[in-house]
Short mmCIF file of C-alpha atoms and ligand atoms in Angstrom, two decimals:
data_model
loop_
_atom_site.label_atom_id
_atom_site.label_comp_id
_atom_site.label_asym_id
_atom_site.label_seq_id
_atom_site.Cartn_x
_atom_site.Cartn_y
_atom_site.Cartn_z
CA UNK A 189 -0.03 9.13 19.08
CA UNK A 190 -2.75 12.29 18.39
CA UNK A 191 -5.78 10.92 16.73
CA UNK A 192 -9.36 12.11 16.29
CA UNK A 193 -12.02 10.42 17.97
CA UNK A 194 -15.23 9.84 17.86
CA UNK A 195 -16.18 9.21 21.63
CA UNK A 196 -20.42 9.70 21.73
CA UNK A 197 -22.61 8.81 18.55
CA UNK A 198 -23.10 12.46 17.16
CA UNK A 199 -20.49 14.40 19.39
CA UNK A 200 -18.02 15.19 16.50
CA UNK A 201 -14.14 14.87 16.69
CA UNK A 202 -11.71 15.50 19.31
CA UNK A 203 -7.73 14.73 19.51
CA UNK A 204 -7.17 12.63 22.41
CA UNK A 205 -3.77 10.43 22.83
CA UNK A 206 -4.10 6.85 21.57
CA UNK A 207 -1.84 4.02 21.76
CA UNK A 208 -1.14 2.08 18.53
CA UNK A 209 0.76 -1.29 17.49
CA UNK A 210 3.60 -2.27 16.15
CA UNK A 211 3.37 -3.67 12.82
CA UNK A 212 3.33 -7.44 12.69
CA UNK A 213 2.49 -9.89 9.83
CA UNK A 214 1.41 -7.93 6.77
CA UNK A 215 0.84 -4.60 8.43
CA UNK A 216 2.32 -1.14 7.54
CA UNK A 217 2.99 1.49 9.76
CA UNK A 218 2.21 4.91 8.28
CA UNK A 219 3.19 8.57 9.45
CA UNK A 220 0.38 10.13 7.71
CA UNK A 221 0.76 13.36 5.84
CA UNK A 222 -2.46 14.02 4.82
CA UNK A 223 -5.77 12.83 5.63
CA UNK A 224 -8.78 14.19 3.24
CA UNK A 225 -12.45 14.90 4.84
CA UNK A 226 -15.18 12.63 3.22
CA UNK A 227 -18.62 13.27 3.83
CA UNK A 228 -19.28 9.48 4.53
CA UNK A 229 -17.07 9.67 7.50
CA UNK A 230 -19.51 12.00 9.10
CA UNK A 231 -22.47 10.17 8.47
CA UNK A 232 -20.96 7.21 10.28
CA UNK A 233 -19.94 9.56 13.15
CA UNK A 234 -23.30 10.70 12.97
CA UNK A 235 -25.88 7.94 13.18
CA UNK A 236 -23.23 5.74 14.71
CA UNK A 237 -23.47 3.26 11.73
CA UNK A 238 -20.64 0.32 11.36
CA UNK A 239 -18.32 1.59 13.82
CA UNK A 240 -19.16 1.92 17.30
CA UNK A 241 -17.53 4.90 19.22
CA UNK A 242 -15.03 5.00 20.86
CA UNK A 243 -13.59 4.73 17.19
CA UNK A 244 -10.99 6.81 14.85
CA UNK A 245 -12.53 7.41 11.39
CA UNK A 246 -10.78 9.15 8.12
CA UNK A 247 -9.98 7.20 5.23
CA UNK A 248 -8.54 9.05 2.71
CA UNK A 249 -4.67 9.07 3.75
CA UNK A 250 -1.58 9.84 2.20
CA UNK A 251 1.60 9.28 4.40
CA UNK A 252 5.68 7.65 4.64
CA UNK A 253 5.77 4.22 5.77
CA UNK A 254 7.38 3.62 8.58
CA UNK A 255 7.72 0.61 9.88
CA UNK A 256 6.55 -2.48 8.12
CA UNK A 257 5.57 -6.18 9.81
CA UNK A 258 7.83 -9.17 9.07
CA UNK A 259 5.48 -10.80 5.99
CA UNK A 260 5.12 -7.37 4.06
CA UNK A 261 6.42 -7.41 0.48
CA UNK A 262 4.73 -4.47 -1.32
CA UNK A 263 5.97 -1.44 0.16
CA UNK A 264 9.33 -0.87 2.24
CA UNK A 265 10.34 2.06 4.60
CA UNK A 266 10.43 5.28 3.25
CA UNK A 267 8.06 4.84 0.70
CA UNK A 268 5.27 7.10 0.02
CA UNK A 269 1.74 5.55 0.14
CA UNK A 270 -2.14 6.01 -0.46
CA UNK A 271 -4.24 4.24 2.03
CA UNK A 272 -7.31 3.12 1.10
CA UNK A 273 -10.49 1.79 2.53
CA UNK A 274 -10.63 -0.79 -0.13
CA UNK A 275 -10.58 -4.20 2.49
CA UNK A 276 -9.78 -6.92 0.09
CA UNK A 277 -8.60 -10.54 0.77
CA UNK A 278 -6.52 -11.32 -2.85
CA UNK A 279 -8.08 -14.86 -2.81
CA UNK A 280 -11.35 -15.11 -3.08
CA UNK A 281 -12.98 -15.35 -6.87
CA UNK A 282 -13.73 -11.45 -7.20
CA UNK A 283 -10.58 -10.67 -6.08
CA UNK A 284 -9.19 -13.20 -8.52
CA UNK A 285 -10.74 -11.30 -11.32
CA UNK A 286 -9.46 -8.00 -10.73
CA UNK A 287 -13.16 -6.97 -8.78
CA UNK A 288 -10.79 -6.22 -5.33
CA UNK A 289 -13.90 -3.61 -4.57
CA UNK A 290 -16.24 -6.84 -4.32
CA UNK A 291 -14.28 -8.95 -2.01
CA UNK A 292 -16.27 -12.21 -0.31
CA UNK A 293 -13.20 -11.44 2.64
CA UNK A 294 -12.95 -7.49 3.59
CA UNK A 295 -11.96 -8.99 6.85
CA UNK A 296 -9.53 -10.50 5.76
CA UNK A 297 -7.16 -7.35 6.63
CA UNK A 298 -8.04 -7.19 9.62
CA UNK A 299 -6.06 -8.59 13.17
CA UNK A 300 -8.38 -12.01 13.86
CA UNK A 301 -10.66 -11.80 16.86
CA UNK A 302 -8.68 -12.30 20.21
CA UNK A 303 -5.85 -10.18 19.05
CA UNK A 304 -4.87 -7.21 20.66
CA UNK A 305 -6.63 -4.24 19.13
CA UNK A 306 -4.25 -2.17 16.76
CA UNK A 307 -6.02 1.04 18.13
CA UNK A 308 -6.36 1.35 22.16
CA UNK A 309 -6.70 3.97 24.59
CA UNK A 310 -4.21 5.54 27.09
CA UNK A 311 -5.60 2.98 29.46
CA UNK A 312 -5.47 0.11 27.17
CA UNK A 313 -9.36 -0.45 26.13
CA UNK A 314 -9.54 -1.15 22.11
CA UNK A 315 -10.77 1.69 19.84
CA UNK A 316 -12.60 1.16 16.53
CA UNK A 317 -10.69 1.56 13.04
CA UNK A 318 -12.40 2.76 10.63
CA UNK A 319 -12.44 0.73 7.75
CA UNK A 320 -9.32 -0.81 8.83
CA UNK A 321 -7.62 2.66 8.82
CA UNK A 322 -7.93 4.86 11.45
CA UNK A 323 -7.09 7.83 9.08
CA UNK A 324 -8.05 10.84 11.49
CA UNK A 325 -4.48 10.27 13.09
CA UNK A 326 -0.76 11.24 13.01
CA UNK A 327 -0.20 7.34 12.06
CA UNK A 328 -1.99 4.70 10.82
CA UNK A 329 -1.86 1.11 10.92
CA UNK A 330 -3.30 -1.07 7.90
CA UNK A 331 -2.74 -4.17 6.40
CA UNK A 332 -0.45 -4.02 2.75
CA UNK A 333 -3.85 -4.95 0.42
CA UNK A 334 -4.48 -1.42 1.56
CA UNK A 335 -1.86 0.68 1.11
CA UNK A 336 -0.79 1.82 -2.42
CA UNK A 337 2.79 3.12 -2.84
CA UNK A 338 2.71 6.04 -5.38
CA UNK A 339 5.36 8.29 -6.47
CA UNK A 340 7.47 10.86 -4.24
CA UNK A 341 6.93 13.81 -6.32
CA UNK A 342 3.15 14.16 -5.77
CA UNK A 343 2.07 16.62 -3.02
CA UNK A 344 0.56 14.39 -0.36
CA UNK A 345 -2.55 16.70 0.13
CA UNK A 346 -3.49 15.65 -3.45
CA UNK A 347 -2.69 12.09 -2.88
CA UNK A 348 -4.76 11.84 0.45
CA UNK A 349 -7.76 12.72 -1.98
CA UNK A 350 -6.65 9.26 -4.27
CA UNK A 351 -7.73 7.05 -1.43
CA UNK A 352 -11.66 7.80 -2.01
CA UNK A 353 -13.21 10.48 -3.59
CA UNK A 354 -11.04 10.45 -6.80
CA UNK A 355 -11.41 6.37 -6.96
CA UNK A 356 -15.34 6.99 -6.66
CA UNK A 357 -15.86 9.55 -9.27
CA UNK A 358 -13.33 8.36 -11.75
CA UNK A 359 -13.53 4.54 -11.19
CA UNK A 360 -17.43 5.67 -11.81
CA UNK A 361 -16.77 6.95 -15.48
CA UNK A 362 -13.56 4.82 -16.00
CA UNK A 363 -14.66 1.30 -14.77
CA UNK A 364 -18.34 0.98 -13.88
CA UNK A 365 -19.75 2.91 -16.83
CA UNK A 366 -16.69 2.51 -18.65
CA UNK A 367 -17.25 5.95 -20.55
CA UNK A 368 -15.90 5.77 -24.11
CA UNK A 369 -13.98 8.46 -26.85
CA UNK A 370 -16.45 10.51 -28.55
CA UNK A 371 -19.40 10.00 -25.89
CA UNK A 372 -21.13 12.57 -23.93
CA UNK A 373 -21.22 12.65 -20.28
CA UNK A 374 -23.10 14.64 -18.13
CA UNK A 375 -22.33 14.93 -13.98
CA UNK A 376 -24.73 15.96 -11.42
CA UNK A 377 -23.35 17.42 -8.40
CA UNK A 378 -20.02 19.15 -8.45
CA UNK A 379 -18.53 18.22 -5.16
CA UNK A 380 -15.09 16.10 -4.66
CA UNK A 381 -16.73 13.26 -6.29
CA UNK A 382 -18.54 14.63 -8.96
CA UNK A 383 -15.13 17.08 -10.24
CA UNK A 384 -13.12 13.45 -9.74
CA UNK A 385 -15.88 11.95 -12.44
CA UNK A 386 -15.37 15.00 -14.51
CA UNK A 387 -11.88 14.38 -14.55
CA UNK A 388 -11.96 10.91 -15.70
CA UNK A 389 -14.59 11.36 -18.33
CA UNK A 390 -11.53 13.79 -19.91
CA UNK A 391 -9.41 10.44 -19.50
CA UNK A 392 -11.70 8.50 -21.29
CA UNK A 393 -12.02 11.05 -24.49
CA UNK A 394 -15.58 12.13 -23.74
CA UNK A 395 -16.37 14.62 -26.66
CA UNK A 396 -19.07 16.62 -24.08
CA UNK A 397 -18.96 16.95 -20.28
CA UNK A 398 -21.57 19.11 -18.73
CA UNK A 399 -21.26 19.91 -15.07
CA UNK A 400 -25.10 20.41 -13.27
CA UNK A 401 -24.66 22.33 -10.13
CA UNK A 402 -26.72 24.59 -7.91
CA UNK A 403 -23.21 26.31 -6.61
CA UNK A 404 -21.96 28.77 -9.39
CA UNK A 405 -18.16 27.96 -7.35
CA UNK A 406 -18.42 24.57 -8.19
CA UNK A 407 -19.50 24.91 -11.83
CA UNK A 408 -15.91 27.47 -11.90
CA UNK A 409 -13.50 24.88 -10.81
CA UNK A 410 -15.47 22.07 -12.68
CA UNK A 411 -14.39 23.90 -15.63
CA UNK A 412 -11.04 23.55 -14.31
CA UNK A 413 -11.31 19.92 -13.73
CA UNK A 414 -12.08 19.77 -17.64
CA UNK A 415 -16.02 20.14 -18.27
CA UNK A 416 -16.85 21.57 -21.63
CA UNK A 417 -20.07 22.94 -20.61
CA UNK A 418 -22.22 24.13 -17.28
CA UNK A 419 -25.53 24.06 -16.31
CA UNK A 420 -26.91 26.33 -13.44
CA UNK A 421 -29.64 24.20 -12.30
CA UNK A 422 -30.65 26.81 -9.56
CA UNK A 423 -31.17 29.12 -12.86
CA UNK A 424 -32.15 26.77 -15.50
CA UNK A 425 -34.58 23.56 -15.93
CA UNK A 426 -31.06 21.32 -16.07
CA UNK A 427 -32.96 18.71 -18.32
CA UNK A 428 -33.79 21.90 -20.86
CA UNK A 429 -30.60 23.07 -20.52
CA UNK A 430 -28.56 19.39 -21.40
CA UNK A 431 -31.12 18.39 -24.26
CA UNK A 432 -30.04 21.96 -25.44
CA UNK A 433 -26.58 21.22 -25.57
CA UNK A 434 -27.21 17.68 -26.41
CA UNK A 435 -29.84 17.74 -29.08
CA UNK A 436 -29.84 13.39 -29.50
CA UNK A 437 -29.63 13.46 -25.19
CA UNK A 438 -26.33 12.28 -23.31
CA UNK A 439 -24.90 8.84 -23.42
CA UNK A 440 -24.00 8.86 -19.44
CA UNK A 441 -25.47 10.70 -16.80
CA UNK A 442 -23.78 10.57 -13.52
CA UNK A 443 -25.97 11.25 -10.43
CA UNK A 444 -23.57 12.30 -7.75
CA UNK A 445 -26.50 13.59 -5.58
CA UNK A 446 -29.08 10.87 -5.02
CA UNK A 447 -32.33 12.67 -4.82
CA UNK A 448 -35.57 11.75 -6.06
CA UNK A 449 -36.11 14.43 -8.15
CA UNK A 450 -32.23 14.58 -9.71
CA UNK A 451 -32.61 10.58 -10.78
CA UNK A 452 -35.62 11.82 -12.73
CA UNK A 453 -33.80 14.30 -14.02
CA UNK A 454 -30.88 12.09 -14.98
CA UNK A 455 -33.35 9.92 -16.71
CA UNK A 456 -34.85 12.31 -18.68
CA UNK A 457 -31.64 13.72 -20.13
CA UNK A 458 -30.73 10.31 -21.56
CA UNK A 459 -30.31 9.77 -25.08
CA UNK A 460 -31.29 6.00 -27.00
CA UNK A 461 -28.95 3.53 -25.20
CA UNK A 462 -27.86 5.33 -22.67
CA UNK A 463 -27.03 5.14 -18.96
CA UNK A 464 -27.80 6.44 -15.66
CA UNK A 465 -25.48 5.89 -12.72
CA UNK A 466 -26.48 6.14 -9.30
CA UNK A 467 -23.18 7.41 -7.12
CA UNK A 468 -25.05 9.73 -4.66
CA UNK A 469 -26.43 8.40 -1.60
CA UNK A 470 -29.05 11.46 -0.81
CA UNK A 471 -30.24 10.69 2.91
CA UNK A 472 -30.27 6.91 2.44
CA UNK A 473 -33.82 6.91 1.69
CA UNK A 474 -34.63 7.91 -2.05
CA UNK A 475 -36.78 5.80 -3.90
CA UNK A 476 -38.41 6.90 -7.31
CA UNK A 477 -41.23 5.45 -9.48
CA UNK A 478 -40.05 4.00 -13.62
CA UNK A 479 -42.35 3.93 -16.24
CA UNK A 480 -40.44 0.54 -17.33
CA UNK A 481 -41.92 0.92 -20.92
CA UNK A 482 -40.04 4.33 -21.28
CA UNK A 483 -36.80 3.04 -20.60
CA UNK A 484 -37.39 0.12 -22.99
CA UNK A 485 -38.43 2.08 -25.84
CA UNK A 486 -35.45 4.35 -25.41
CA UNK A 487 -33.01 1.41 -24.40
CA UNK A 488 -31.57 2.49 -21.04
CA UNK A 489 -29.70 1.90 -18.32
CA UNK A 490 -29.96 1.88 -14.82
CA UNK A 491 -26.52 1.21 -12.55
CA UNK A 492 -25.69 1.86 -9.08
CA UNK A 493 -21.72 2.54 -8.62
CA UNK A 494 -19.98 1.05 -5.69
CA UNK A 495 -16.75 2.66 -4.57
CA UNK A 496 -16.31 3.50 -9.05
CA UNK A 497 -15.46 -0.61 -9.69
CA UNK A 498 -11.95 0.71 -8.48
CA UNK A 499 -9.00 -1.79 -8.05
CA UNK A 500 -6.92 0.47 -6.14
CA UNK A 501 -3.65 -1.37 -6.42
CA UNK A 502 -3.95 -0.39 -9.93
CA UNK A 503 -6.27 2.74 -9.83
CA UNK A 504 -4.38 4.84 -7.66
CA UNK A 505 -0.70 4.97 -9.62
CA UNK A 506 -2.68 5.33 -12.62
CA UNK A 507 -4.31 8.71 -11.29
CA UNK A 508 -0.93 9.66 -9.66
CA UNK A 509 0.63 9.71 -12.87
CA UNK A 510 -2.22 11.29 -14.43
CA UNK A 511 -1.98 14.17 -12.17
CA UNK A 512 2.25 14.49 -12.49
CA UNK A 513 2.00 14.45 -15.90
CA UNK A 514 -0.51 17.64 -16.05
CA UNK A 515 -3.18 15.37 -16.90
CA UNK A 516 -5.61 15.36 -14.32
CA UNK A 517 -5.89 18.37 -11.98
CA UNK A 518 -6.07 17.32 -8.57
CA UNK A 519 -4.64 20.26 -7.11
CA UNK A 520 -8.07 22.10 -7.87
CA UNK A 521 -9.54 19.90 -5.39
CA UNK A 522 -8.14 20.86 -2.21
CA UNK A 523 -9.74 23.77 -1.41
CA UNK A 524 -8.68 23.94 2.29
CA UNK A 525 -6.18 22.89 4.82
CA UNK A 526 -7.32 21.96 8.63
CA UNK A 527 -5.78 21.01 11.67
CA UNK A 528 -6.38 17.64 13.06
CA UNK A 529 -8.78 19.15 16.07
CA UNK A 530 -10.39 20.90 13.67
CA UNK A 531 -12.15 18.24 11.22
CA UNK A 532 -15.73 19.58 12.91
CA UNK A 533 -15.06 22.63 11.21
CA UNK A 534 -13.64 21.00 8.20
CA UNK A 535 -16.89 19.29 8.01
CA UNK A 536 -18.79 22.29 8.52
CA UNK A 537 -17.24 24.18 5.29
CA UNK A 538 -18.12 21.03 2.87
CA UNK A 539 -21.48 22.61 3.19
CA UNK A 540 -20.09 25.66 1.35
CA UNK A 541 -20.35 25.29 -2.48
CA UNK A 542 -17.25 27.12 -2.81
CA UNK A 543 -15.25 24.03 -0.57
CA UNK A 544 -14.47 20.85 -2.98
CA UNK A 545 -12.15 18.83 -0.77
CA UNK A 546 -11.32 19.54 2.86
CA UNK A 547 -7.43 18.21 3.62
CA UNK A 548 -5.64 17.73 7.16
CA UNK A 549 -2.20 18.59 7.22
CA UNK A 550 -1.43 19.34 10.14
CA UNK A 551 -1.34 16.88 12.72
CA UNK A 552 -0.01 18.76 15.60
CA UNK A 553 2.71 16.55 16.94
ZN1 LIG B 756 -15.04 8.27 1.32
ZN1 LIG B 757 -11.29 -11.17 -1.82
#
């Protein structure tokens, strides 16, 4: 099997032949279709964080399923499917209450220690999955808590993008901040993840959404995605510009960026009682200074959003449907097709404002 590997801590991605498993116990074999480029993947590859080289990364996947292991009961051959690097065990207390995101046992999909490796080289040495995936690859092998079966009629390019960046921005509006009719929302940042929260703050009946960008592309196709307003913070003082529009100040603000001087920003465009959520991971390093009494006298609220509170087993047919039935335009976030030997490049054009969501689809078997 072709995948994409990551052989030397900041080397990038090339195909090399890999040997994979055979499904056994609650595992699903997946011919993927799709596989969507997120930036996290890169930052991993990067600094060598989590998974050691030699390892396959990519983990936003839409595929068939293929072959299934003997105790698998939620999807069957044939079947289209999301993967998704939500690890969850279904039996520990967060998973019990619906909070699959905050699992005590992400390991818990995983082959136990002293199995063979799903993932191995020509020559039989194991290979890293990422996040139990492996995505970067013309198949993938993952246990059922991870993959979502979703309906046949939605382009798998679209549904690749379902597996992470859509369940970050949405799940950020939908179920951390849980967004409200009537409310204003305001989104910093108006890459994949930031057009995904857009998207959902139209789900949840937001009366205003204002898109903040430095790219003028991205504020186009966030207007696509369904924001009422733009602000052109390369142009305009963005705070200036939303207390314009919002003359009370915005109920959410949704920091898709995670620089010092945006969460500022984003706290200064708040309105009495409202929110600020952190989504944006800047360089890993962003800390800012609170004038505590500020944000008392004006009620706020401070959150940091992990992976948008997202239960994907019911997240992802929810935005599937969403997007068959016209109601969420996820077609106007693939804004390029790649080759599998060509994710370096892929990577390279996220840095172009014009580039939302970067999509293999062509795995060259
Ligand atoms: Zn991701
Ligand atoms: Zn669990």
């Amino acid at each position: 099997m072709k995948a994409s590997v990551v052989s030397a801590v900041g080397g990038g991605f090339a195909v090399q032949e890999l040997q994979l498993a055979q499904p056994q116990g609650r595992e699903v074999l997946v011919e993927v279709k799709a596989s969507g480029l997120c930036h996290s993947d890169l930052t991993l590859a990067n600094a060598g964080l989590v998974y050691a080289p030699p390892a396959v990364l990519g983990h936003e996947v839409a595929g068939v399923v293929i072959a299934v292991g003997e105790a698998v009961s939620d999807c069957r051959i044939g079947d289209h499917v999301v993967a998704c690097l939500i690890q969850f065990c279904g039996h520990c207390v967060p998973c019990l209450s619906g909070h699959t995101h905050a699992c005590l046992n992400p390991d818990a999909t995983l082959r136990a220690p002293g199995e063979p490796a799903r993932l191995q080289t020509a020559q039989g040495s194991s290979v890293n999955q990422g996040f139990g995936l492996g995505g970067f690859a013309a198949q993938v092998l993952a246990h059922e808590n991870q993959v979502i079966v979703i309906p046949k009629a939605l382009p798998f390019e679209e549904a690749a993008l379902l597996g992470c960046g859509v369940l970050t921005g949405a799940g950020a509006v939908l179920n951390t901040a849980k967004v409200e009719h009537g409310q204003s929302v305001v989104v910093i940042g108006a890459g994949g993840v930031g057009l995904s929260a857009i998207a959902g703050a139209v789900l949840a009946g937001a009366s205003r959404i204002i898109a903040v960008d430095v790219a003028e592309a991205k504020l186009q196709r966030a207007c696509l995605l369904g924001a009422t307003d733009t602000v052109d913070s390369s142009q305009h003082d963005p705070v200036l510009a939303v207390k314009a529009l919002l003359p009370g100040g915005a109920d959410y603000v949704f920091d898709f960026v995670g620089v010092r001087a945006v969460v500022e920003q984003g706290l200064q465009m708040l309105g009495k009682g409202g929110g600020l959520y952190l989504v944006g991971i800047g360089d890993g390093s962003t800390t800012v200074d609170l004038r505590t009494f500020d944000l008392m006298l004006n009620h706020n609220r401070i959150e940091a959003v992990y992976m948008g509170s997202s239960n994907a087993k019911r997240d992802i047919p929810f935005y599937a449907e969403m997007a068959l039935a016209g109601r969420f335009n996820l077609a106007a976030l693939v804004s390029r097709r790649i080759a599998l030997s060509q994710i370096d490049e892929g990577y390279l054009a996220l840095k172009d404002g014009a580039t939302a969501r970067v999509v293999i689809t062509d795995f060259e078997h």
